[in-house]
Short mmCIF file of C-alpha atoms in Angstrom, two decimals:
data_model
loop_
_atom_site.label_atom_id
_atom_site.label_comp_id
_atom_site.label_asym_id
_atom_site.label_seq_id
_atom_site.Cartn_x
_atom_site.Cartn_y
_atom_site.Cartn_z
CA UNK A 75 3.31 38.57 13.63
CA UNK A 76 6.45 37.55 12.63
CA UNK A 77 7.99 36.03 9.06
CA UNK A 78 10.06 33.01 8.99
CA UNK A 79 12.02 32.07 5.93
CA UNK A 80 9.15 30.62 3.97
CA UNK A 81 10.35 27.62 2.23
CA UNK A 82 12.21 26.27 5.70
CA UNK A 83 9.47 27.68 8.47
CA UNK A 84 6.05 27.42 6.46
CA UNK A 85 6.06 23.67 7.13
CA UNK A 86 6.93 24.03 11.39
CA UNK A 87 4.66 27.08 11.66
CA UNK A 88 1.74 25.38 9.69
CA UNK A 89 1.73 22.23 11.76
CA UNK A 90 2.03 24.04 15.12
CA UNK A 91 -1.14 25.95 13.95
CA UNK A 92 -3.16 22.86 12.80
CA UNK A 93 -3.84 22.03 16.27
CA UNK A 94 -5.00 25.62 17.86
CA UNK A 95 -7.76 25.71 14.88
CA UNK A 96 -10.11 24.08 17.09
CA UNK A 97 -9.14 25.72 20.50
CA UNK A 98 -9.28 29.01 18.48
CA UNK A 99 -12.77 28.47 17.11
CA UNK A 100 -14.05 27.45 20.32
CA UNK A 101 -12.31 30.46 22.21
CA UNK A 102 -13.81 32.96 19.34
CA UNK A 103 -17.39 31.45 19.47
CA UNK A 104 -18.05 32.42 23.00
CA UNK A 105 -19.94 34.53 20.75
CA UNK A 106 -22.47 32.93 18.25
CA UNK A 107 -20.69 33.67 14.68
CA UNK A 108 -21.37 31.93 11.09
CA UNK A 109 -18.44 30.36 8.89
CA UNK A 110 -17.78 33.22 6.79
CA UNK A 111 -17.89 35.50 9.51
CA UNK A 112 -16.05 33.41 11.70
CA UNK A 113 -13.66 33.11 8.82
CA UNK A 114 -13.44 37.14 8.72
CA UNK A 115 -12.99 37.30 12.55
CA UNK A 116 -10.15 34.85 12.85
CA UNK A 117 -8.28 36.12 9.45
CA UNK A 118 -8.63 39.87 10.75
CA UNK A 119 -7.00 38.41 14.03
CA UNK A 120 -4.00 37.14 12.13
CA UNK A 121 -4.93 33.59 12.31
CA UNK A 122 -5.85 32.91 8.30
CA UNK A 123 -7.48 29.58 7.96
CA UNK A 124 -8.61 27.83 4.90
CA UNK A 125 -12.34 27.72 4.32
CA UNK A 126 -12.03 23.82 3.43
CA UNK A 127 -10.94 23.80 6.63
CA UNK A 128 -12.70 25.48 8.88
CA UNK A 129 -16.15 24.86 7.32
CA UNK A 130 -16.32 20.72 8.04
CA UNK A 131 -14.67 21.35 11.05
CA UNK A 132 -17.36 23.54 12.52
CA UNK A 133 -19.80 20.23 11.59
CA UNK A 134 -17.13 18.23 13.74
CA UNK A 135 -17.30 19.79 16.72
CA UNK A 136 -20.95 20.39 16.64
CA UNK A 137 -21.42 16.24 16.22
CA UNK A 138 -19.12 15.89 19.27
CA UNK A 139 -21.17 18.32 21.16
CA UNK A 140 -19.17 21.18 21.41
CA UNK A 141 -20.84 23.49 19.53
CA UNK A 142 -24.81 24.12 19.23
CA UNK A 143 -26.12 25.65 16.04
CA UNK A 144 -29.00 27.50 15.11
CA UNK A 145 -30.04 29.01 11.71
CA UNK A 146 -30.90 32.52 11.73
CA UNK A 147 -33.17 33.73 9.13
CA UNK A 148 -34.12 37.31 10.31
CA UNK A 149 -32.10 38.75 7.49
CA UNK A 150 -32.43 38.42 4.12
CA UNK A 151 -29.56 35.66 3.92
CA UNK A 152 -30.27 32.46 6.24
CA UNK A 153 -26.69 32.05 8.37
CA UNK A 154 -25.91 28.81 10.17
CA UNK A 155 -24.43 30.58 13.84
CA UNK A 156 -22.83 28.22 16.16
CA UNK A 157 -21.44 28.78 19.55
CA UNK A 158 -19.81 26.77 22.02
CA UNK A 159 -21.81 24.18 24.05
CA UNK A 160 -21.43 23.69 27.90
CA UNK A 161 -19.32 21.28 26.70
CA UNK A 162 -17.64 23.26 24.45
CA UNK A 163 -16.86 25.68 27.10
CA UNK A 164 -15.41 23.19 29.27
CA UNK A 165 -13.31 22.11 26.47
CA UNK A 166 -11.72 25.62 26.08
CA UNK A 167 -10.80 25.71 29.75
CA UNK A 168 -8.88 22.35 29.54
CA UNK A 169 -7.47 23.65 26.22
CA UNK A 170 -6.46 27.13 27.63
CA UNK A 171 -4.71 25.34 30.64
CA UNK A 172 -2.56 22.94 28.12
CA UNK A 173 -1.94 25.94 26.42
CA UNK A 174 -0.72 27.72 29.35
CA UNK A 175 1.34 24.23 30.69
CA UNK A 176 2.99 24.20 27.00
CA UNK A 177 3.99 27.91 27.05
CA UNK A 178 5.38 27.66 30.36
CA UNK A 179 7.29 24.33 29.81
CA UNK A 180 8.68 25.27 26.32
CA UNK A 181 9.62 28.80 27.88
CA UNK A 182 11.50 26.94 31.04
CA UNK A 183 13.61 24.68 28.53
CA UNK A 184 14.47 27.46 26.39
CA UNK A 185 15.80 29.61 29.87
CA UNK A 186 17.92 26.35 30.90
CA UNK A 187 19.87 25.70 27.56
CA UNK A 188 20.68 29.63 27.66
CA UNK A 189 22.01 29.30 30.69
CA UNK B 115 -32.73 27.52 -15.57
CA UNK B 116 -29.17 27.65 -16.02
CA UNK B 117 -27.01 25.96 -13.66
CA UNK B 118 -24.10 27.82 -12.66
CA UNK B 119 -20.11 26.85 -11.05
CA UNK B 120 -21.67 27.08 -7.57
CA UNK B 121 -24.96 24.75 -7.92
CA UNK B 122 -22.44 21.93 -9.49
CA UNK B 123 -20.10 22.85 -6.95
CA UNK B 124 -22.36 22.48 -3.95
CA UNK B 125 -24.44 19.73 -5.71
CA UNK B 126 -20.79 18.04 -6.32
CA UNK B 127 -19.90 18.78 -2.31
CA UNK B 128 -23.62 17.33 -0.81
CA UNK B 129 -24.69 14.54 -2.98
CA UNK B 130 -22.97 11.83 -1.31
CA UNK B 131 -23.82 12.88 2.30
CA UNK B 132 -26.40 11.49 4.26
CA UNK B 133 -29.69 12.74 3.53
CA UNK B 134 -29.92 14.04 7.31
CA UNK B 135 -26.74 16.24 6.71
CA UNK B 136 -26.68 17.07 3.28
CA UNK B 137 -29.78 19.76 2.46
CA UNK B 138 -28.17 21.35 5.49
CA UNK B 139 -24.64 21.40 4.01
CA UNK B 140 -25.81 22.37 1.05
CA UNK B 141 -27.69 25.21 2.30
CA UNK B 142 -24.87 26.58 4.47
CA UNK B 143 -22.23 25.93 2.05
CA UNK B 144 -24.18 27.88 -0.79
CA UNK B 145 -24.20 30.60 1.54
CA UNK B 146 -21.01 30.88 2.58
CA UNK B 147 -19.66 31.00 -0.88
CA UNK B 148 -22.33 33.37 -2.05
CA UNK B 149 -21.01 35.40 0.49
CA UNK B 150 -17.13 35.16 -0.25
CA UNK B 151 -18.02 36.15 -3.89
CA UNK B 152 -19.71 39.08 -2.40
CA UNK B 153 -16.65 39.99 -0.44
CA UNK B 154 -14.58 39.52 -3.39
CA UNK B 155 -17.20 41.41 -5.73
CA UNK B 156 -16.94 44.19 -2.96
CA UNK B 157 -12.93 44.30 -3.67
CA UNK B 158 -12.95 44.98 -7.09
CA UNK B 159 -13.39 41.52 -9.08
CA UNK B 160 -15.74 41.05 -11.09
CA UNK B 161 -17.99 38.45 -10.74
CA UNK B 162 -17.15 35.44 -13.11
CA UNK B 163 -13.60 35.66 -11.73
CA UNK B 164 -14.78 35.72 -8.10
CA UNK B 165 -16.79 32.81 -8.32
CA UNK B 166 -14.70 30.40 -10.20
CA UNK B 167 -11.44 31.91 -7.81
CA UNK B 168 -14.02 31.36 -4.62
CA UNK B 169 -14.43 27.87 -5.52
CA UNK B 170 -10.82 27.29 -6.56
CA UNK B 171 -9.83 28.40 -3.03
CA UNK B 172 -12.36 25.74 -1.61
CA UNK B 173 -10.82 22.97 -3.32
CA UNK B 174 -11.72 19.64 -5.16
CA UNK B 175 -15.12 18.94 -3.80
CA UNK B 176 -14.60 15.32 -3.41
CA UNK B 177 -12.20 15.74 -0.66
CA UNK B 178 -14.58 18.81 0.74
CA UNK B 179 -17.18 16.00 0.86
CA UNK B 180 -14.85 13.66 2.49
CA UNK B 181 -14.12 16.09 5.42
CA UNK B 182 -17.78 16.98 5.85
CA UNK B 183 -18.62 12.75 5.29
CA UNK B 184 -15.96 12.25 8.25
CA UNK B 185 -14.54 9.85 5.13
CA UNK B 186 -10.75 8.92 5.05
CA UNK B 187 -9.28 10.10 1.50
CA UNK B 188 -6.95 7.10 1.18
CA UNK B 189 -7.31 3.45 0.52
CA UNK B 190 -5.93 2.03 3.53
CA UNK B 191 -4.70 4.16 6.09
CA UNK B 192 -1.13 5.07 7.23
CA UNK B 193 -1.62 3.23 10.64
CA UNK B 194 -2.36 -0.04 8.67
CA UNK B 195 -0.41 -0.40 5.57
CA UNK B 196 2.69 -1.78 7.37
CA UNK B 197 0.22 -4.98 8.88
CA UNK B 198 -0.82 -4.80 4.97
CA UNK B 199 2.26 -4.93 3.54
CA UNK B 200 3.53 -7.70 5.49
CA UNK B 201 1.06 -9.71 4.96
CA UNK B 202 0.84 -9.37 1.36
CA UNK B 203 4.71 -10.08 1.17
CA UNK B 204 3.52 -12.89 3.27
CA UNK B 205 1.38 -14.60 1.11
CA UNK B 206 2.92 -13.79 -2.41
CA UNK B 207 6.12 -15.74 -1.06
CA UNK B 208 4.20 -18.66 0.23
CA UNK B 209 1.51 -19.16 -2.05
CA UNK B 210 3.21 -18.10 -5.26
CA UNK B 211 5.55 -20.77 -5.46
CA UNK B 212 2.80 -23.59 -4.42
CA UNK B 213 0.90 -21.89 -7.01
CA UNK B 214 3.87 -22.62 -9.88
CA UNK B 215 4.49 -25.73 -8.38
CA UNK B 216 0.90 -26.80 -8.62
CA UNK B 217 0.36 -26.25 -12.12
CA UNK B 218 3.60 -27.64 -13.14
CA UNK B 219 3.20 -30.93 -11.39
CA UNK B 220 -1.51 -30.88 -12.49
CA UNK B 221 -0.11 -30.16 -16.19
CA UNK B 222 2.67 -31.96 -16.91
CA UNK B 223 1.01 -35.43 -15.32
CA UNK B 224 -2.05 -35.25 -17.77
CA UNK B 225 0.21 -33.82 -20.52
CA UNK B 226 -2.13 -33.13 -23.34
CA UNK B 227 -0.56 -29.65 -23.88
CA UNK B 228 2.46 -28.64 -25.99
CA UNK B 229 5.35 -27.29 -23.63
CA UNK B 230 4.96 -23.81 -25.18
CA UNK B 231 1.77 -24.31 -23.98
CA UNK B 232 2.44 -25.90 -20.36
CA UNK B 233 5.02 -22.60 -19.94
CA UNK B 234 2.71 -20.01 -20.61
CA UNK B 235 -0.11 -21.10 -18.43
CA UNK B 236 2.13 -22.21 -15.89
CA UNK B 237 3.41 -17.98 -15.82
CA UNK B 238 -0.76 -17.02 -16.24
CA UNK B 239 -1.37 -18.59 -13.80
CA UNK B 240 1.44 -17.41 -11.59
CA UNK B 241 0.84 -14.01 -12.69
CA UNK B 242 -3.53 -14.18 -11.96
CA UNK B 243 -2.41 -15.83 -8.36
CA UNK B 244 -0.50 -13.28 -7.83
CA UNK B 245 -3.07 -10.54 -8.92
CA UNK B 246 -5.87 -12.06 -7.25
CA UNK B 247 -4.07 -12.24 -3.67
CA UNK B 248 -2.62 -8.72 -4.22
CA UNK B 249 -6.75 -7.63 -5.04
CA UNK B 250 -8.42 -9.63 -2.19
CA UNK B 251 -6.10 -8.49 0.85
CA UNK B 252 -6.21 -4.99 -0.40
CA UNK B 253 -10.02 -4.71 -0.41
CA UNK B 254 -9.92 -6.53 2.97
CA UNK B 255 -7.77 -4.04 4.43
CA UNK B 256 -9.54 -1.30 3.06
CA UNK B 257 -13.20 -2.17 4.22
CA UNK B 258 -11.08 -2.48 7.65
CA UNK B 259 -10.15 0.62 7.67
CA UNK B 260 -13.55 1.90 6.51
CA UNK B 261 -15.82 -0.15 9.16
CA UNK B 262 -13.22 0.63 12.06
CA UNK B 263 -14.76 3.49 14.43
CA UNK B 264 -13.05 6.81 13.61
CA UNK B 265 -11.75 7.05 16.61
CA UNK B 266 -9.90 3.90 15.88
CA UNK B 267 -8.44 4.39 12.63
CA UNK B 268 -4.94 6.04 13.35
CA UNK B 269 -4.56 2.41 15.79
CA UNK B 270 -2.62 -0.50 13.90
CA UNK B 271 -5.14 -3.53 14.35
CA UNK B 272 -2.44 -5.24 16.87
CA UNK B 273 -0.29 -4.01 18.91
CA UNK B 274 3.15 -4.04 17.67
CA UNK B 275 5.13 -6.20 20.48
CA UNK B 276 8.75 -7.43 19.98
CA UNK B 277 8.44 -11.20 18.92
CA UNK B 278 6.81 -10.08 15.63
CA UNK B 279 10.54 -8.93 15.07
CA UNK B 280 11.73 -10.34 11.63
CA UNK B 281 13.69 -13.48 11.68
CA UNK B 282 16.35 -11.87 9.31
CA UNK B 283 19.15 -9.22 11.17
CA UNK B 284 22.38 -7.84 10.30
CA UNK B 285 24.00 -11.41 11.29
CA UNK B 286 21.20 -13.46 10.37
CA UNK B 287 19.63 -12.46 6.78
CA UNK B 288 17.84 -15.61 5.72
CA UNK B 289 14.37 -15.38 5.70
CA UNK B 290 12.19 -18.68 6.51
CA UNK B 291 9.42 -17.96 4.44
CA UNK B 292 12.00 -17.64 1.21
CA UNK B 293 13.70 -20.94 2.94
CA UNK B 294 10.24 -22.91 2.28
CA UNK B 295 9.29 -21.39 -0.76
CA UNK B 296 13.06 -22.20 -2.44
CA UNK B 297 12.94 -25.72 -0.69
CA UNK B 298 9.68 -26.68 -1.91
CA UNK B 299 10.58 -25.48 -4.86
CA UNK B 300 14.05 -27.82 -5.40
CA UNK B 301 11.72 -30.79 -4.24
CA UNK B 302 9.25 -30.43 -6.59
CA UNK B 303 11.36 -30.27 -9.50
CA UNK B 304 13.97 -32.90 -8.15
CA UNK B 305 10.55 -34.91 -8.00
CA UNK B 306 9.26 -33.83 -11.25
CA UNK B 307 12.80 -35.43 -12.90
CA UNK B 308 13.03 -38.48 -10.80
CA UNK B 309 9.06 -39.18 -12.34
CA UNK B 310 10.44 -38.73 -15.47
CA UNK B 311 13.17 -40.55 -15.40
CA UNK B 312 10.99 -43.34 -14.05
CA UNK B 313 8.69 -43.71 -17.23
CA UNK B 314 5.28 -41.81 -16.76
CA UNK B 315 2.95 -43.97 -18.08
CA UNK B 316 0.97 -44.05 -20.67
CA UNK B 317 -1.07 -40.88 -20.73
CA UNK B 318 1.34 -38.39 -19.93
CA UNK B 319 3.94 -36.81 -22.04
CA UNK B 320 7.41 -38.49 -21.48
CA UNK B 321 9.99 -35.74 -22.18
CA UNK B 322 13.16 -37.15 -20.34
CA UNK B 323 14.53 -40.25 -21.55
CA UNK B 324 14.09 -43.21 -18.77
CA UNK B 325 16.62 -45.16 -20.14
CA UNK B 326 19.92 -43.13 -19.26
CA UNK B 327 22.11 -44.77 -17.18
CA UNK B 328 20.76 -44.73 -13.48
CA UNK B 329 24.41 -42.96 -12.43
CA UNK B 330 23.38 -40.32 -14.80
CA UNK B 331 19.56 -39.87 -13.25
CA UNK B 332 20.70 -40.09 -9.94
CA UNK B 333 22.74 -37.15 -10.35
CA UNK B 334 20.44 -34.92 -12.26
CA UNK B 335 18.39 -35.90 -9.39
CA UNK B 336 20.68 -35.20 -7.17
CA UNK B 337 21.48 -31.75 -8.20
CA UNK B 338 17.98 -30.69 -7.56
CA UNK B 339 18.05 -31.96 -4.17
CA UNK B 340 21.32 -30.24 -3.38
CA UNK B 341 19.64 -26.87 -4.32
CA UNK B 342 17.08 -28.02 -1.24
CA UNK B 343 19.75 -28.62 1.00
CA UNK B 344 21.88 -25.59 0.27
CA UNK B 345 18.93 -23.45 0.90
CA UNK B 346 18.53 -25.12 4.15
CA UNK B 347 22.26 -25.09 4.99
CA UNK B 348 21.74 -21.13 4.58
CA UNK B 349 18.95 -21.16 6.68
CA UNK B 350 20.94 -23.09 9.76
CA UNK B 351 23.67 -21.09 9.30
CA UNK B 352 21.58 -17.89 9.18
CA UNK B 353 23.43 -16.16 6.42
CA UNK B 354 24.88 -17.16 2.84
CA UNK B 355 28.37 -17.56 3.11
CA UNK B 356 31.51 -17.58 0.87
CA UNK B 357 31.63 -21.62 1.07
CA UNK B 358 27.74 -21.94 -0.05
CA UNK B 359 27.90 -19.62 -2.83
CA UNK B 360 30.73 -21.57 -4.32
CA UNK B 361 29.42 -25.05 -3.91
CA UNK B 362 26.14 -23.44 -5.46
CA UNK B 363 28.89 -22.14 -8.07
CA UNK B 364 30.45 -25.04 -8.84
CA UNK B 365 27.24 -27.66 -9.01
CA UNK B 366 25.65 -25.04 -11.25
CA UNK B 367 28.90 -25.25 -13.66
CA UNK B 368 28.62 -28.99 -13.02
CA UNK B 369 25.02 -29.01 -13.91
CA UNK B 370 25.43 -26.97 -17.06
CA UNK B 371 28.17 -29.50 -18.42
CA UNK B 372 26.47 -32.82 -16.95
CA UNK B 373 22.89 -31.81 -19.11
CA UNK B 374 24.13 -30.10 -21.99
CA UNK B 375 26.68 -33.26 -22.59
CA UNK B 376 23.82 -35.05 -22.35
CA UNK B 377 21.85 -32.98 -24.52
CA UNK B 378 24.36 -32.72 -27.21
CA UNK B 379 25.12 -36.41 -27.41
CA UNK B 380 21.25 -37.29 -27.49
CA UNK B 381 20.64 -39.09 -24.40
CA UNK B 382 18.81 -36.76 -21.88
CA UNK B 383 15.70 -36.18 -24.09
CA UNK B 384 13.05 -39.49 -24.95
CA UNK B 385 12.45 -40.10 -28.63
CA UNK B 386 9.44 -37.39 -28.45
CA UNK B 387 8.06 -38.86 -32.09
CA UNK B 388 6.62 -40.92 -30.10
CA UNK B 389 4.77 -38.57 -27.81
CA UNK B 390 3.74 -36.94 -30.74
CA UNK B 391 2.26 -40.00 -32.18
CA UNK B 392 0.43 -40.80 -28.85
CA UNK B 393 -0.71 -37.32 -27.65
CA UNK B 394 -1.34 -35.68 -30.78
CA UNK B 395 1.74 -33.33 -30.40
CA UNK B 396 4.10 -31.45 -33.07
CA UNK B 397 7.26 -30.90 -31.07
CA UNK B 398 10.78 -30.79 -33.02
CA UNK B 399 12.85 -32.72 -31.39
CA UNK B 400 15.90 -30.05 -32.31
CA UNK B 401 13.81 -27.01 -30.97
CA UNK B 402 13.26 -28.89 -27.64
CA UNK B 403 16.79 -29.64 -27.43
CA UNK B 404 18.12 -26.00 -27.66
CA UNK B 405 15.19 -24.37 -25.89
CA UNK B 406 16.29 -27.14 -23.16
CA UNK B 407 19.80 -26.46 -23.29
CA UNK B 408 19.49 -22.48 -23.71
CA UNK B 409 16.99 -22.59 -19.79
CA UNK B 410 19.89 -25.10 -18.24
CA UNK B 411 22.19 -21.75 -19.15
CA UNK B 412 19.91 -19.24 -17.80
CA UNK B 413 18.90 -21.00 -14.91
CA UNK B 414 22.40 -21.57 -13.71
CA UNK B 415 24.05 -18.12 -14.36
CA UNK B 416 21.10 -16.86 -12.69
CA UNK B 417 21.28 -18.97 -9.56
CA UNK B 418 25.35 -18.60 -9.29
CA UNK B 419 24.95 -14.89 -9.46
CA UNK B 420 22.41 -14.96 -6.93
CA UNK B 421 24.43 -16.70 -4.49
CA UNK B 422 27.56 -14.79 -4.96
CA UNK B 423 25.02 -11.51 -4.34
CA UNK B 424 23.78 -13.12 -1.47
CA UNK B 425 27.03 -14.56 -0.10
CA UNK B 426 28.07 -11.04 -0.67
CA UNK B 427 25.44 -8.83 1.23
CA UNK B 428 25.70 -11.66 4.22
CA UNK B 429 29.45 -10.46 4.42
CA UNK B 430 28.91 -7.22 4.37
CA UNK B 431 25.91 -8.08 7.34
CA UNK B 432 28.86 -9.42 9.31
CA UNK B 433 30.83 -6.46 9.53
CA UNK B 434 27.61 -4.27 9.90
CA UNK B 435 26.81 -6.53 12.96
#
């Protein structure tokens, strides 16, 4: 990971990551996880995001059908665990390939104003 | 029992949700905080300062139960508050002066109030127009916004296209709705003297005396009504030139000498012992006069420095343009 000057970069780099929350979440639940330990997995990962956050938007995208959820309560603490629908899945593909498109494209004007 | 940070937390969170999400939120919340404490608990802190940092981190609970709630957190939302503004603009500019206007003309015509009086209501009610138009269209706007689909609500209501373009430009700065509202405004008071001047009758308070000479009421009259018509002449001519501003200039300086000539030598004013007598009124003839003669001042420095303002920012328009 790399640091930008705070004050200048926090703002860029903190709106180019508000919109790969979701695609993250959706990539990560492939396997079933709870908030807290999704909020573990994704910190340990380097991608820290705000329990306010993540928490509602977990409830989002399981009322748009993207995520199922199921409570466990084998353990001594009931979890919520989600993971990603059919739907969901689907939703990470056409994510992934923007993704990809956006890398590619920002990459390819980058190369031509070198040159 | 005692209650502790995290059941008023949670309890603060969940109470507002509907009952089919709420228990659940509640539930899963509670967890996931008793868990962070435990993480936190696990790292050293001890536990009074984990909790009450846990819950810090999580943030004012009203806007946690907003983003579970799917609830905007403002009033009325960034894609609508231009439509709002303009309209509000809208109807403060039309309906305000109608509103002054109104009570001027309703008040003065029954007269069975002191001026003091008449001047004060005539600004409450201005002011409680005002207050209740500003009130209405905002809780229009925001039950709009809050009864839109949420899929809808970073949409404007209509579609911007280019013909709702303002009238005003660089070259062309005079608005119509300000036209009306300064037009209607001249009228009514040019109106307001000439029914003065005319004798009002007995049940109504006559303030102006209707025996100056006619050459003298037509052009107090008159003065009124060329306020109307330079407003218009700006309009036409799309800007406030050089020309207008001095003809407003020099019939305001005309104006001021005309009334206060008047004033001074006795003649503008009716005997108003007289409408005391018949209206029950204590009005000092001599406090009249100079509260009178003091507004014919204000009004007309006002309006010249207005126009030269205007006349001014139209120039610099020009060149802009």
């Amino acid at each position: 990971m790399s640091y930008v000057d705070e004050d200048r970069g926090a703002g860029h780099v903190q709106e180019l990551r508000r919109g790969t929350v979701v695609l993250a979440c959706l990539v990560t639940l492939s396997e079933p996880n709870y908030g807290y330990g999704l909020l573990e997995t994704l910190s340990e990962a380097g991608f820290s995001v705000d329990g306010n956050t993540l928490y509602p938007l977990l409830r989002r995208l399981e009322k748009q059908g993207l995520l199922t959820s199921e409570w466990n309560t084998d353990e001594s603490r009931p979890r919520k665990f989600y993971r990603v629908s059919p739907a969901g899945a689907a939703m990470v593909d056409t994510l992934m390939t923007e993704w990809t498109t956006l890398d590619t494209a920002i990459r390819a004007l980058g190369e031509r104003t070198t040159q | 029992m005692t209650t502790t940070l995290t059941d008023r937390y949670v309890w603060t969170v969940t109470r507002h949700l509907p009952a089919d999400t709420g228990p659940d939120v509640a539930r899963e919340l509670r967890g996931t905080i008793d868990e962070t404490v435990e993480g936190r608990i696990a790292a050293g802190q001890d536990p009074q300062t984990a909790e009450r940092e846990t819950l810090q981190d999580l943030g004012d609970p009203d806007v946690l139960a907003r983003e579970y709630g799917g609830q905007p957190g403002y009033l009325i939302s960034p894609a609508l508050y231009p439509e709002y503004v303009r309209l509000l603009k809208l109807l403060l500019v039309i309906v305000l002066p109608l509103a002054l206007v109104g009570v001027l003309l309703a008040r003065v015509t029954t007269g069975d109030q002191t001026w003091i009086d008449l001047v004060i209501e005539a600004l409450l009610t201005v002011l409680s127009v005002g207050v209740h138009i500003a009130f209405w269209t905002t809780l229009t706007f925001a039950i709009i916004d809050r009864t839109r689909p949420e899929s809808q609500r970073d949409r404007p209501l209509t579609r911007w296209n280019p013909d709702q373009l303002p009238t005003e430009s660089p070259t062309r700065r005079v608005g119509l709705g300000a036209t009306i509202g300064e037009v209607a405004l001249s009228l009514a008071l040019a109106a307001l003297v000439a029914w003065q001047f005319g004798g009002v009758g007995e049940r109504s308070a006559q303030i102006l005396n209707p025996d100056l000479e006619l050459g003298w009421q037509l052009a107090i009259v008159g003065l009124f009504g060329l306020d109307a018509v330079i407003a218009i002449a700006a309009w036409v001519m799309g800007r406030w030139t050089p020309a207008l501003a001095a003809v407003t200039v020099a019939a305001n300086v005309g104006a001021v000498i005309l009334l206060l000539w008047l004033l001074a030598e006795g003649r503008l004013l009716a005997d108003l012992a007289a409408v005391n007598d018949r209206l029950g009124w204590a009005v000092d003839q001599s406090a009249v006069t100079a509260v009178i003669g003091g507004a014919v001042v204000i009004v007309a420095v006002w309006e010249s420095i207005e126009a030269l303002i205007k006349a001014r920012r139209g120039h610099r328009g020009r060149l802009a343009g």
